Amino acid sequence: MQVTHNSAVLSFVTAAVLGILLLGCEPNNESITVSHPEDPTLCSFKTDVCAKTVADVEIQLSLNPWQAPSEKPLTMFVTTSKPVTNLKVKLQGRDMFMGVIPVKLAQTDKTHYQGEFVYGSCSSGYMVWSAVVSFTIDGKELFTTFDFLADNPG
């Protein structure tokens, strides 16, 4: 009789513990929204191109789609105010290491370039990428960076 009683108690305790654990696994219907203050230093592709000037060369950068969604193909457009050589773009995380992603650019005319890329998502929900644009003019290699928010809600 002792064995049956112990089995019944063990079964009851196991069922009770599993019940408590399962209650803890119910989905939480409350949505948690973490807001980040708007950063005016980030490029806003929704309204316009982002522009920087280096050594009298204006570099304009834009993305399509402008929201810059993670894990989806994006097209980058780069325009220079005058012809340059060896124009390159690489993407890297501004605040955390996410690897270095080269953007393979095709030159469409003397001052226009475009290329496609995909980057991964960040678990924090707030990921700022830096597009590092380098080029050569008058024998000097120069660069600038364009910071933008991935998965921009607008």
JSON list of C-alpha atoms in Angstrom, two decimals:
[
{"chain": "A", "resi": 1, "resn": "MET", "atom": "CA", "xyz": [0.00, 0.00, 0.00]},
{"chain": "A", "resi": 2, "resn": "GLN", "atom": "CA", "xyz": [2.89, 2.31, 0.75]},
{"chain": "A", "resi": 3, "resn": "VAL", "atom": "CA", "xyz": [4.12, 2.13, -2.86]},
{"chain": "A", "resi": 4, "resn": "THR", "atom": "CA", "xyz": [0.72, 3.11, -4.26]},
{"chain": "A", "resi": 5, "resn": "HIS", "atom": "CA", "xyz": [0.42, 6.04, -1.83]},
{"chain": "A", "resi": 6, "resn": "ASN", "atom": "CA", "xyz": [3.92, 7.32, -2.78]},
{"chain": "A", "resi": 7, "resn": "SER", "atom": "CA", "xyz": [3.11, 7.00, -6.48]},
{"chain": "A", "resi": 8, "resn": "ALA", "atom": "CA", "xyz": [-0.13, 8.93, -6.02]},
{"chain": "A", "resi": 9, "resn": "VAL", "atom": "CA", "xyz": [1.65, 11.70, -4.10]},
{"chain": "A", "resi": 10, "resn": "LEU", "atom": "CA", "xyz": [4.43, 11.86, -6.68]},
{"chain": "A", "resi": 11, "resn": "SER", "atom": "CA", "xyz": [1.90, 12.04, -9.51]},
{"chain": "A", "resi": 12, "resn": "PHE", "atom": "CA", "xyz": [-0.02, 14.81, -7.72]},
{"chain": "A", "resi": 13, "resn": "VAL", "atom": "CA", "xyz": [3.15, 16.85, -7.03]},
{"chain": "A", "resi": 14, "resn": "THR", "atom": "CA", "xyz": [4.34, 16.40, -10.62]},
{"chain": "A", "resi": 15, "resn": "ALA", "atom": "CA", "xyz": [0.95, 17.51, -11.99]},
{"chain": "A", "resi": 16, "resn": "ALA", "atom": "CA", "xyz": [0.89, 20.52, -9.66]},
{"chain": "A", "resi": 17, "resn": "VAL", "atom": "CA", "xyz": [4.40, 21.63, -10.65]},
{"chain": "A", "resi": 18, "resn": "LEU", "atom": "CA", "xyz": [3.64, 21.18, -14.35]},
{"chain": "A", "resi": 19, "resn": "GLY", "atom": "CA", "xyz": [0.42, 23.14, -13.94]},
{"chain": "A", "resi": 20, "resn": "ILE", "atom": "CA", "xyz": [2.24, 26.03, -12.30]},
{"chain": "A", "resi": 21, "resn": "LEU", "atom": "CA", "xyz": [4.93, 26.01, -14.96]},
{"chain": "A", "resi": 22, "resn": "LEU", "atom": "CA", "xyz": [2.38, 25.96, -17.76]},
{"chain": "A", "resi": 23, "resn": "LEU", "atom": "CA", "xyz": [0.53, 28.89, -16.21]},
{"chain": "A", "resi": 24, "resn": "GLY", "atom": "CA", "xyz": [3.81, 30.79, -16.25]},
{"chain": "A", "resi": 25, "resn": "CYS", "atom": "CA", "xyz": [4.18, 30.05, -19.97]},
{"chain": "A", "resi": 26, "resn": "GLU", "atom": "CA", "xyz": [0.93, 31.67, -21.03]},
{"chain": "A", "resi": 27, "resn": "PRO", "atom": "CA", "xyz": [1.50, 34.44, -23.53]},
{"chain": "A", "resi": 28, "resn": "ASN", "atom": "CA", "xyz": [1.68, 37.90, -22.08]},
{"chain": "A", "resi": 29, "resn": "ASN", "atom": "CA", "xyz": [-0.84, 40.05, -23.91]},
{"chain": "A", "resi": 30, "resn": "GLU", "atom": "CA", "xyz": [0.74, 43.27, -22.67]},
{"chain": "A", "resi": 31, "resn": "SER", "atom": "CA", "xyz": [3.01, 44.75, -25.31]},
{"chain": "A", "resi": 32, "resn": "ILE", "atom": "CA", "xyz": [6.18, 46.29, -24.08]},
{"chain": "A", "resi": 33, "resn": "THR", "atom": "CA", "xyz": [7.31, 49.25, -26.11]},
{"chain": "A", "resi": 34, "resn": "VAL", "atom": "CA", "xyz": [10.71, 50.71, -25.51]},
{"chain": "A", "resi": 35, "resn": "SER", "atom": "CA", "xyz": [10.93, 54.15, -26.97]},
{"chain": "A", "resi": 36, "resn": "HIS", "atom": "CA", "xyz": [14.19, 55.70, -27.97]},
{"chain": "A", "resi": 37, "resn": "PRO", "atom": "CA", "xyz": [14.59, 59.43, -28.28]},
{"chain": "A", "resi": 38, "resn": "GLU", "atom": "CA", "xyz": [14.71, 60.62, -31.87]},
{"chain": "A", "resi": 39, "resn": "ASP", "atom": "CA", "xyz": [18.32, 61.03, -32.91]},
{"chain": "A", "resi": 40, "resn": "PRO", "atom": "CA", "xyz": [18.73, 63.99, -35.31]},
{"chain": "A", "resi": 41, "resn": "THR", "atom": "CA", "xyz": [22.17, 62.74, -36.38]},
{"chain": "A", "resi": 42, "resn": "LEU", "atom": "CA", "xyz": [20.64, 59.70, -38.11]},
{"chain": "A", "resi": 43, "resn": "CYS", "atom": "CA", "xyz": [19.81, 59.78, -41.80]},
{"chain": "A", "resi": 44, "resn": "SER", "atom": "CA", "xyz": [16.10, 59.98, -42.55]},
{"chain": "A", "resi": 45, "resn": "PHE", "atom": "CA", "xyz": [15.57, 58.41, -45.95]},
{"chain": "A", "resi": 46, "resn": "LYS", "atom": "CA", "xyz": [11.81, 58.92, -45.76]},
{"chain": "A", "resi": 47, "resn": "THR", "atom": "CA", "xyz": [12.07, 62.64, -46.40]},
{"chain": "A", "resi": 48, "resn": "ASP", "atom": "CA", "xyz": [15.27, 63.03, -48.41]},
{"chain": "A", "resi": 49, "resn": "VAL", "atom": "CA", "xyz": [18.71, 61.75, -49.27]},
{"chain": "A", "resi": 50, "resn": "CYS", "atom": "CA", "xyz": [21.40, 61.98, -46.63]},
{"chain": "A", "resi": 51, "resn": "ALA", "atom": "CA", "xyz": [24.33, 64.18, -47.68]},
{"chain": "A", "resi": 52, "resn": "LYS", "atom": "CA", "xyz": [27.87, 64.73, -46.41]},
{"chain": "A", "resi": 53, "resn": "THR", "atom": "CA", "xyz": [30.68, 66.81, -47.91]},
{"chain": "A", "resi": 54, "resn": "VAL", "atom": "CA", "xyz": [34.29, 65.65, -47.86]},
{"chain": "A", "resi": 55, "resn": "ALA", "atom": "CA", "xyz": [37.07, 67.62, -49.62]},
{"chain": "A", "resi": 56, "resn": "ASP", "atom": "CA", "xyz": [34.56, 69.56, -51.74]},
{"chain": "A", "resi": 57, "resn": "VAL", "atom": "CA", "xyz": [32.82, 66.36, -52.84]},
{"chain": "A", "resi": 58, "resn": "GLU", "atom": "CA", "xyz": [29.21, 66.01, -51.78]},
{"chain": "A", "resi": 59, "resn": "ILE", "atom": "CA", "xyz": [28.19, 62.39, -51.24]},
{"chain": "A", "resi": 60, "resn": "GLN", "atom": "CA", "xyz": [24.46, 61.63, -51.21]},
{"chain": "A", "resi": 61, "resn": "LEU", "atom": "CA", "xyz": [23.12, 58.33, -49.94]},
{"chain": "A", "resi": 62, "resn": "SER", "atom": "CA", "xyz": [19.59, 56.92, -50.03]},
{"chain": "A", "resi": 63, "resn": "LEU", "atom": "CA", "xyz": [17.92, 53.55, -49.46]},
{"chain": "A", "resi": 64, "resn": "ASN", "atom": "CA", "xyz": [14.97, 51.78, -50.97]},
{"chain": "A", "resi": 65, "resn": "PRO", "atom": "CA", "xyz": [12.80, 50.93, -49.13]},
{"chain": "A", "resi": 66, "resn": "TRP", "atom": "CA", "xyz": [13.42, 53.93, -46.90]},
{"chain": "A", "resi": 67, "resn": "GLN", "atom": "CA", "xyz": [12.42, 52.04, -43.72]},
{"chain": "A", "resi": 68, "resn": "ALA", "atom": "CA", "xyz": [15.62, 49.95, -44.03]},
{"chain": "A", "resi": 69, "resn": "PRO", "atom": "CA", "xyz": [14.01, 46.66, -42.94]},
{"chain": "A", "resi": 70, "resn": "SER", "atom": "CA", "xyz": [16.24, 43.92, -41.53]},
{"chain": "A", "resi": 71, "resn": "GLU", "atom": "CA", "xyz": [16.62, 40.61, -43.34]},
{"chain": "A", "resi": 72, "resn": "LYS", "atom": "CA", "xyz": [15.14, 41.98, -46.58]},
{"chain": "A", "resi": 73, "resn": "PRO", "atom": "CA", "xyz": [16.91, 43.10, -49.78]},
{"chain": "A", "resi": 74, "resn": "LEU", "atom": "CA", "xyz": [17.73, 46.81, -49.78]},
{"chain": "A", "resi": 75, "resn": "THR", "atom": "CA", "xyz": [18.98, 48.98, -52.61]},
{"chain": "A", "resi": 76, "resn": "MET", "atom": "CA", "xyz": [21.49, 51.69, -51.83]},
{"chain": "A", "resi": 77, "resn": "PHE", "atom": "CA", "xyz": [21.97, 54.68, -54.10]},
{"chain": "A", "resi": 78, "resn": "VAL", "atom": "CA", "xyz": [25.12, 56.80, -53.90]},
{"chain": "A", "resi": 79, "resn": "THR", "atom": "CA", "xyz": [25.65, 60.02, -55.84]},
{"chain": "A", "resi": 80, "resn": "THR", "atom": "CA", "xyz": [28.80, 62.16, -55.88]},
{"chain": "A", "resi": 81, "resn": "SER", "atom": "CA", "xyz": [28.93, 65.81, -56.89]},
{"chain": "A", "resi": 82, "resn": "LYS", "atom": "CA", "xyz": [31.98, 65.11, -59.08]},
{"chain": "A", "resi": 83, "resn": "PRO", "atom": "CA", "xyz": [33.58, 61.97, -60.46]},
{"chain": "A", "resi": 84, "resn": "VAL", "atom": "CA", "xyz": [35.65, 59.96, -57.98]},
{"chain": "A", "resi": 85, "resn": "THR", "atom": "CA", "xyz": [37.49, 56.67, -58.25]},
{"chain": "A", "resi": 86, "resn": "ASN", "atom": "CA", "xyz": [37.44, 53.51, -56.14]},
{"chain": "A", "resi": 87, "resn": "LEU", "atom": "CA", "xyz": [34.11, 54.29, -54.44]},
{"chain": "A", "resi": 88, "resn": "LYS", "atom": "CA", "xyz": [33.29, 51.59, -51.87]},
{"chain": "A", "resi": 89, "resn": "VAL", "atom": "CA", "xyz": [30.65, 51.13, -49.18]},
{"chain": "A", "resi": 90, "resn": "LYS", "atom": "CA", "xyz": [30.69, 48.80, -46.21]},
{"chain": "A", "resi": 91, "resn": "LEU", "atom": "CA", "xyz": [28.09, 48.48, -43.47]},
{"chain": "A", "resi": 92, "resn": "GLN", "atom": "CA", "xyz": [28.86, 47.92, -39.81]},
{"chain": "A", "resi": 93, "resn": "GLY", "atom": "CA", "xyz": [27.02, 48.35, -36.55]},
{"chain": "A", "resi": 94, "resn": "ARG", "atom": "CA", "xyz": [27.51, 51.77, -34.99]},
{"chain": "A", "resi": 95, "resn": "ASP", "atom": "CA", "xyz": [27.03, 50.70, -31.37]},
{"chain": "A", "resi": 96, "resn": "MET", "atom": "CA", "xyz": [27.58, 46.94, -31.54]},
{"chain": "A", "resi": 97, "resn": "PHE", "atom": "CA", "xyz": [29.56, 44.56, -33.68]},
{"chain": "A", "resi": 98, "resn": "MET", "atom": "CA", "xyz": [27.37, 42.93, -36.33]},
{"chain": "A", "resi": 99, "resn": "GLY", "atom": "CA", "xyz": [30.16, 42.04, -38.73]},
{"chain": "A", "resi": 100, "resn": "VAL", "atom": "CA", "xyz": [31.21, 44.02, -41.77]},
{"chain": "A", "resi": 101, "resn": "ILE", "atom": "CA", "xyz": [28.97, 43.85, -44.83]},
{"chain": "A", "resi": 102, "resn": "PRO", "atom": "CA", "xyz": [30.44, 45.03, -48.13]},
{"chain": "A", "resi": 103, "resn": "VAL", "atom": "CA", "xyz": [27.98, 46.60, -50.56]},
{"chain": "A", "resi": 104, "resn": "LYS", "atom": "CA", "xyz": [28.79, 45.63, -54.13]},
{"chain": "A", "resi": 105, "resn": "LEU", "atom": "CA", "xyz": [28.16, 48.82, -56.09]},
{"chain": "A", "resi": 106, "resn": "ALA", "atom": "CA", "xyz": [27.57, 49.17, -59.81]},
{"chain": "A", "resi": 107, "resn": "GLN", "atom": "CA", "xyz": [28.44, 52.50, -61.38]},
{"chain": "A", "resi": 108, "resn": "THR", "atom": "CA", "xyz": [25.50, 53.68, -63.50]},
{"chain": "A", "resi": 109, "resn": "ASP", "atom": "CA", "xyz": [27.21, 56.83, -64.80]},
{"chain": "A", "resi": 110, "resn": "LYS", "atom": "CA", "xyz": [30.13, 59.10, -63.82]},
{"chain": "A", "resi": 111, "resn": "THR", "atom": "CA", "xyz": [28.60, 60.10, -60.48]},
{"chain": "A", "resi": 112, "resn": "HIS", "atom": "CA", "xyz": [25.86, 57.55, -59.72]},
{"chain": "A", "resi": 113, "resn": "TYR", "atom": "CA", "xyz": [26.17, 54.13, -58.08]},
{"chain": "A", "resi": 114, "resn": "GLN", "atom": "CA", "xyz": [23.78, 51.55, -56.76]},
{"chain": "A", "resi": 115, "resn": "GLY", "atom": "CA", "xyz": [24.00, 48.21, -55.02]},
{"chain": "A", "resi": 116, "resn": "GLU", "atom": "CA", "xyz": [21.94, 45.68, -53.12]},
{"chain": "A", "resi": 117, "resn": "PHE", "atom": "CA", "xyz": [22.56, 44.17, -49.71]},
{"chain": "A", "resi": 118, "resn": "VAL", "atom": "CA", "xyz": [20.86, 42.44, -46.80]},
{"chain": "A", "resi": 119, "resn": "TYR", "atom": "CA", "xyz": [21.72, 42.74, -43.14]},
{"chain": "A", "resi": 120, "resn": "GLY", "atom": "CA", "xyz": [20.58, 40.78, -40.12]},
{"chain": "A", "resi": 121, "resn": "SER", "atom": "CA", "xyz": [18.22, 41.83, -37.39]},
{"chain": "A", "resi": 122, "resn": "CYS", "atom": "CA", "xyz": [19.19, 42.86, -33.91]},
{"chain": "A", "resi": 123, "resn": "SER", "atom": "CA", "xyz": [17.46, 41.38, -30.87]},
{"chain": "A", "resi": 124, "resn": "SER", "atom": "CA", "xyz": [17.43, 44.73, -29.05]},
{"chain": "A", "resi": 125, "resn": "GLY", "atom": "CA", "xyz": [14.91, 46.21, -31.47]},
{"chain": "A", "resi": 126, "resn": "TYR", "atom": "CA", "xyz": [17.04, 49.34, -31.95]},
{"chain": "A", "resi": 127, "resn": "MET", "atom": "CA", "xyz": [19.90, 48.94, -34.38]},
{"chain": "A", "resi": 128, "resn": "VAL", "atom": "CA", "xyz": [21.91, 51.79, -35.90]},
{"chain": "A", "resi": 129, "resn": "TRP", "atom": "CA", "xyz": [24.02, 50.90, -38.91]},
{"chain": "A", "resi": 130, "resn": "SER", "atom": "CA", "xyz": [26.92, 52.93, -40.28]},
{"chain": "A", "resi": 131, "resn": "ALA", "atom": "CA", "xyz": [27.47, 53.02, -44.02]},
{"chain": "A", "resi": 132, "resn": "VAL", "atom": "CA", "xyz": [31.16, 53.79, -44.42]},
{"chain": "A", "resi": 133, "resn": "VAL", "atom": "CA", "xyz": [31.72, 55.36, -47.84]},
{"chain": "A", "resi": 134, "resn": "SER", "atom": "CA", "xyz": [35.31, 55.58, -49.08]},
{"chain": "A", "resi": 135, "resn": "PHE", "atom": "CA", "xyz": [36.61, 56.99, -52.35]},
{"chain": "A", "resi": 136, "resn": "THR", "atom": "CA", "xyz": [39.72, 58.38, -53.98]},
{"chain": "A", "resi": 137, "resn": "ILE", "atom": "CA", "xyz": [40.08, 61.86, -55.43]},
{"chain": "A", "resi": 138, "resn": "ASP", "atom": "CA", "xyz": [43.31, 63.58, -56.45]},
{"chain": "A", "resi": 139, "resn": "GLY", "atom": "CA", "xyz": [45.24, 60.51, -55.27]},
{"chain": "A", "resi": 140, "resn": "LYS", "atom": "CA", "xyz": [43.88, 60.73, -51.70]},
{"chain": "A", "resi": 141, "resn": "GLU", "atom": "CA", "xyz": [41.64, 58.13, -50.14]},
{"chain": "A", "resi": 142, "resn": "LEU", "atom": "CA", "xyz": [38.85, 59.77, -48.15]},
{"chain": "A", "resi": 143, "resn": "PHE", "atom": "CA", "xyz": [35.82, 58.48, -46.29]},
{"chain": "A", "resi": 144, "resn": "THR", "atom": "CA", "xyz": [32.68, 59.50, -44.43]},
{"chain": "A", "resi": 145, "resn": "THR", "atom": "CA", "xyz": [29.96, 57.67, -42.55]},
{"chain": "A", "resi": 146, "resn": "PHE", "atom": "CA", "xyz": [26.17, 57.73, -42.76]},
{"chain": "A", "resi": 147, "resn": "ASP", "atom": "CA", "xyz": [24.35, 56.43, -39.69]},
{"chain": "A", "resi": 148, "resn": "PHE", "atom": "CA", "xyz": [20.78, 55.19, -40.03]},
{"chain": "A", "resi": 149, "resn": "LEU", "atom": "CA", "xyz": [18.20, 53.24, -38.08]},
{"chain": "A", "resi": 150, "resn": "ALA", "atom": "CA", "xyz": [17.27, 49.74, -39.23]},
{"chain": "A", "resi": 151, "resn": "ASP", "atom": "CA", "xyz": [13.57, 48.87, -39.24]},
{"chain": "A", "resi": 152, "resn": "ASN", "atom": "CA", "xyz": [12.71, 52.56, -39.11]},
{"chain": "A", "resi": 153, "resn": "PRO", "atom": "CA", "xyz": [9.05, 52.97, -38.15]},
{"chain": "A", "resi": 154, "resn": "GLY", "atom": "CA", "xyz": [8.99, 56.40, -39.77]}
]
